[in-house]
PDB file of C-alpha atoms in Angstrom:
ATOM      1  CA  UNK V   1       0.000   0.000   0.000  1.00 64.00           C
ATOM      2  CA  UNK V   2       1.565   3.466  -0.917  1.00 74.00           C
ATOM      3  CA  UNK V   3       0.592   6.060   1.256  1.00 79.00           C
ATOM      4  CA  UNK V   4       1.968   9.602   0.025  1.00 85.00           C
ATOM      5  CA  UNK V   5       1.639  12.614   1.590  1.00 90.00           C
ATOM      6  CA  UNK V   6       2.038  16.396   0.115  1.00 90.00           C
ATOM      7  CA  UNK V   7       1.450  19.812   1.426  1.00 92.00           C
ATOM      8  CA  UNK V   8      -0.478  22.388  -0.226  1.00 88.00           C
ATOM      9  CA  UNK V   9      -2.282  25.941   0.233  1.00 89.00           C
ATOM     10  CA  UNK V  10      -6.058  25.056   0.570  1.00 88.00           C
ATOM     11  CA  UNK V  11      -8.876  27.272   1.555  1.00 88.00           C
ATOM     12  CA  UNK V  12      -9.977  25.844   5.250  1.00 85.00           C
ATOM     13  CA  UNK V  13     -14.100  26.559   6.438  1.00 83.00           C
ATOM     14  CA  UNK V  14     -12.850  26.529  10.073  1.00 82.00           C
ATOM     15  CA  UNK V  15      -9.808  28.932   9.394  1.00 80.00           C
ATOM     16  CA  UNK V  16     -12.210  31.224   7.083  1.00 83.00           C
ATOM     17  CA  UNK V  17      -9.048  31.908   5.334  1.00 84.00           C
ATOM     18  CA  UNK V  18      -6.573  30.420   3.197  1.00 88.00           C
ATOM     19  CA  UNK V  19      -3.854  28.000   5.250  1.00 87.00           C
ATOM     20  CA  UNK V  20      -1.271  25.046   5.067  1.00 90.00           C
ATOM     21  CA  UNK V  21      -2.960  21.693   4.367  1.00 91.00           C
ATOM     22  CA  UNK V  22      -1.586  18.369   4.527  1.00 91.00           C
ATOM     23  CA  UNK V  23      -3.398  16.131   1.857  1.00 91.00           C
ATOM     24  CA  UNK V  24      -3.061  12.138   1.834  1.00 88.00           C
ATOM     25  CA  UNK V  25      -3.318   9.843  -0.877  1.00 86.00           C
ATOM     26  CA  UNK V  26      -3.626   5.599  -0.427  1.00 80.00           C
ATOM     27  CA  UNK V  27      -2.606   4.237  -4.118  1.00 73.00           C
ATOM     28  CA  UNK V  28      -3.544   7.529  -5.786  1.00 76.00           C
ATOM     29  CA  UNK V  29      -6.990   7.770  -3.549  1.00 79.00           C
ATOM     30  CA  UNK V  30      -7.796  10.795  -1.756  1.00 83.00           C
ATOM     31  CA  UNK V  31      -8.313   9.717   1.880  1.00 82.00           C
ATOM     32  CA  UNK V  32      -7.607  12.424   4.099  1.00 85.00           C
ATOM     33  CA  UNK V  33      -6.724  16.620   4.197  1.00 90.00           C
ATOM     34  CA  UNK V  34      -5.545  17.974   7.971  1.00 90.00           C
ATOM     35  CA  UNK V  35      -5.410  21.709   8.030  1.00 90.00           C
ATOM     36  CA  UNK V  36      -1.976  22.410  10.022  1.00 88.00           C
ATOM     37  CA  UNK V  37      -3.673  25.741  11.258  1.00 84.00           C
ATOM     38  CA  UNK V  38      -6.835  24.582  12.974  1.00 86.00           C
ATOM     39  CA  UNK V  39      -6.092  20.850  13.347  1.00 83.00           C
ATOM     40  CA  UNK V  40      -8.991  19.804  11.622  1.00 85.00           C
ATOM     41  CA  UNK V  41      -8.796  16.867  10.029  1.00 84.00           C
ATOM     42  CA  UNK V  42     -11.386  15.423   7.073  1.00 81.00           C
ATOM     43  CA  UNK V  43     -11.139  11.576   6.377  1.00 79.00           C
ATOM     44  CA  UNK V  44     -12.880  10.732   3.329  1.00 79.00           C
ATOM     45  CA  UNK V  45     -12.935   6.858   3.921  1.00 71.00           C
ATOM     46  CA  UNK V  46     -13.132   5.097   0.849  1.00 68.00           C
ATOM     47  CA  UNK V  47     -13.478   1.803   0.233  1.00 72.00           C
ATOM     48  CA  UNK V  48     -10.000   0.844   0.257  1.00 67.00           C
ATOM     49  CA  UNK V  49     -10.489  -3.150  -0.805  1.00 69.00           C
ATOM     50  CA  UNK V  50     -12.959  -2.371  -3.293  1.00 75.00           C
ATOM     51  CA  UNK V  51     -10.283  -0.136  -4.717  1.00 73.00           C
ATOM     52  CA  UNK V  52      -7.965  -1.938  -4.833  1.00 72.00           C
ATOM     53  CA  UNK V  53      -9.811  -5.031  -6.062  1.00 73.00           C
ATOM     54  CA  UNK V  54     -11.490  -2.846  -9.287  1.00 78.00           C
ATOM     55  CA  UNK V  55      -7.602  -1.799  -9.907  1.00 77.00           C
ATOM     56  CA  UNK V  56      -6.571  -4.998  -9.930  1.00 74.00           C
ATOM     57  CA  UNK V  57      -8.986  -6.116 -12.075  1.00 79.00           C
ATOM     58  CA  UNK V  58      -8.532  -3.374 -14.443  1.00 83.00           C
ATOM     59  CA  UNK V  59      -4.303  -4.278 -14.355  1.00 81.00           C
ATOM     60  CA  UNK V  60      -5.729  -8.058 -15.241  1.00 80.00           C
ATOM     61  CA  UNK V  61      -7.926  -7.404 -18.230  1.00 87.00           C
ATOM     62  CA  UNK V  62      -5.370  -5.091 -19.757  1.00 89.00           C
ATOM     63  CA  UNK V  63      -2.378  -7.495 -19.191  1.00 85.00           C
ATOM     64  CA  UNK V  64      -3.191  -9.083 -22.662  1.00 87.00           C
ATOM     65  CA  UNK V  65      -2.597  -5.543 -24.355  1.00 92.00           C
ATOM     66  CA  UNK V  66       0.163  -4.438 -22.203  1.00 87.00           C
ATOM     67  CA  UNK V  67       2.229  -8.050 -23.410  1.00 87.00           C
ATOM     68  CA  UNK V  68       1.550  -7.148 -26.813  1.00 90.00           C
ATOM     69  CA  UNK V  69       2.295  -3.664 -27.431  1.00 90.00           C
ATOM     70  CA  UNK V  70       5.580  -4.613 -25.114  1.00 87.00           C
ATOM     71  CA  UNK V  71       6.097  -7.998 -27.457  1.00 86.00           C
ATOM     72  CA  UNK V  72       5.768  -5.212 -30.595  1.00 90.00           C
ATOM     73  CA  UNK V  73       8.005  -2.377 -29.694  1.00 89.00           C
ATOM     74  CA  UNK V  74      11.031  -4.499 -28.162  1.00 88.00           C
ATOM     75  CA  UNK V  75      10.989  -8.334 -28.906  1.00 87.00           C
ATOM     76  CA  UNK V  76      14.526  -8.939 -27.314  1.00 89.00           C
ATOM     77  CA  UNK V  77      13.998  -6.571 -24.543  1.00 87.00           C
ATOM     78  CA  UNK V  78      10.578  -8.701 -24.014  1.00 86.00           C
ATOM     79  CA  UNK V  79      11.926 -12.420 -24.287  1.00 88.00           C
ATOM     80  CA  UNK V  80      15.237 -12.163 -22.439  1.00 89.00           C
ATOM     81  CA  UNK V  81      12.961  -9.898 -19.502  1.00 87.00           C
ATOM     82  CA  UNK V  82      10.199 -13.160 -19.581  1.00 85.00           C
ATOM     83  CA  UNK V  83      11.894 -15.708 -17.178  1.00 88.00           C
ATOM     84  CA  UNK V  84      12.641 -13.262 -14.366  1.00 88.00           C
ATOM     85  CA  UNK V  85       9.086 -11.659 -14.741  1.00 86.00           C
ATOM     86  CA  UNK V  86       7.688 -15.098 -14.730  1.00 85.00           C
ATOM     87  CA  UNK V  87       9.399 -16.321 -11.517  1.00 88.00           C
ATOM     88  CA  UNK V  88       9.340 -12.447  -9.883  1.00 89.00           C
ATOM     89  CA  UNK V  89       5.851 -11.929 -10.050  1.00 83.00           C
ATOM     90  CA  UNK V  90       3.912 -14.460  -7.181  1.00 85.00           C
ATOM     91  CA  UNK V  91       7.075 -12.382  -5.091  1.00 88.00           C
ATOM     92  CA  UNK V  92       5.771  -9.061  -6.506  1.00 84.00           C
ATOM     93  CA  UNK V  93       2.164  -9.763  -5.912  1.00 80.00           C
ATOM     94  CA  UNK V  94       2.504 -11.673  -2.816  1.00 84.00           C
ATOM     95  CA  UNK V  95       4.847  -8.355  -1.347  1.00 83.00           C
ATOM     96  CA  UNK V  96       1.827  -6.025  -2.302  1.00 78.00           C
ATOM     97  CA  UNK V  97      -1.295  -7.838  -1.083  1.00 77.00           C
ATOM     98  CA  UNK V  98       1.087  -7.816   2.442  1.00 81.00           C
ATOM     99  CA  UNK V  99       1.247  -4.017   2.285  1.00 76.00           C
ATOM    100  CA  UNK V 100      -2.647  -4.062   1.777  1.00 73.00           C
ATOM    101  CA  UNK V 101      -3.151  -6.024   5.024  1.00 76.00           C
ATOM    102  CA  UNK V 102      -0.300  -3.809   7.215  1.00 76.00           C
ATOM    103  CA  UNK V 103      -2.278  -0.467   5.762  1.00 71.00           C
ATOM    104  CA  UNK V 104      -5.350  -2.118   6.649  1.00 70.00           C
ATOM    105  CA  UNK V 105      -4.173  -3.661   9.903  1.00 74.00           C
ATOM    106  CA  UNK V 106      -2.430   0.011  10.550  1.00 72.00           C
ATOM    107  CA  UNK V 107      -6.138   1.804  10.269  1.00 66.00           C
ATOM    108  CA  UNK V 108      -8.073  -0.503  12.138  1.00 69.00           C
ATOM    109  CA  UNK V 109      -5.592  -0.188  14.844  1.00 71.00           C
ATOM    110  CA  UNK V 110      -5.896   3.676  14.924  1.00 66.00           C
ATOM    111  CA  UNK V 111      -9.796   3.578  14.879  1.00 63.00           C
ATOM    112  CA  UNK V 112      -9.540   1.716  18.163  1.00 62.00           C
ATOM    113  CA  UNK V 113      -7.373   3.923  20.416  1.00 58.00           C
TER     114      UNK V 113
END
């Protein structure tokens, strides 16, 4: 799970004036904005497996495409890449479904203190 953070000028309805927000993003999904002014925090809760089981799905269904216009443009790059792809990937996968759970583990954990 890739939780980034940025800072950015946002207007803040608590503030009534323009202040320093911190904005955070799970896998490119807006899930929270903390004004540094007031404190206040917004959490927009999505639904973090459903997102990240439609992306997956979408990454599955355009795996066919993605092979092909990779087996067009390079075909040595592509077949001496294959093997350690092949053997990589359950690794790969396996290494980002754990980073699901410890995000997932890592929220629930907040929510009950």
């Amino acid at each position: 799970m890739i939780e980034n953070k940025f800072e950015t000028e946002l207007y803040c309805i608590d503030c009534l004036g323009q202040s320093l927000h911190t904005v955070v993003y799970v896998n490119d999904v807006l899930y929270k904005v903390t004004c540094e002014s007031c404190g206040k925090e917004h959490v927009i809760k999505p639904d973090l497996p459903k997102e990240i089981y439609v992306r997956y799905v979408d990454r599955i269904l355009s795996k066919p495409k993605r092979i092909t216009k990779e087996f067009r443009e390079d075909l040595s790059h592509f077949l001496s890449s294959l093997p350690f792809r092949l053997l990589s990937k359950p690794y790969r996968t396996y290494n980002e479904l754990r980073g699901i759970f410890r995000y997932v583990h890592k929220q629930s954990a907040r929510k009950e203190k």
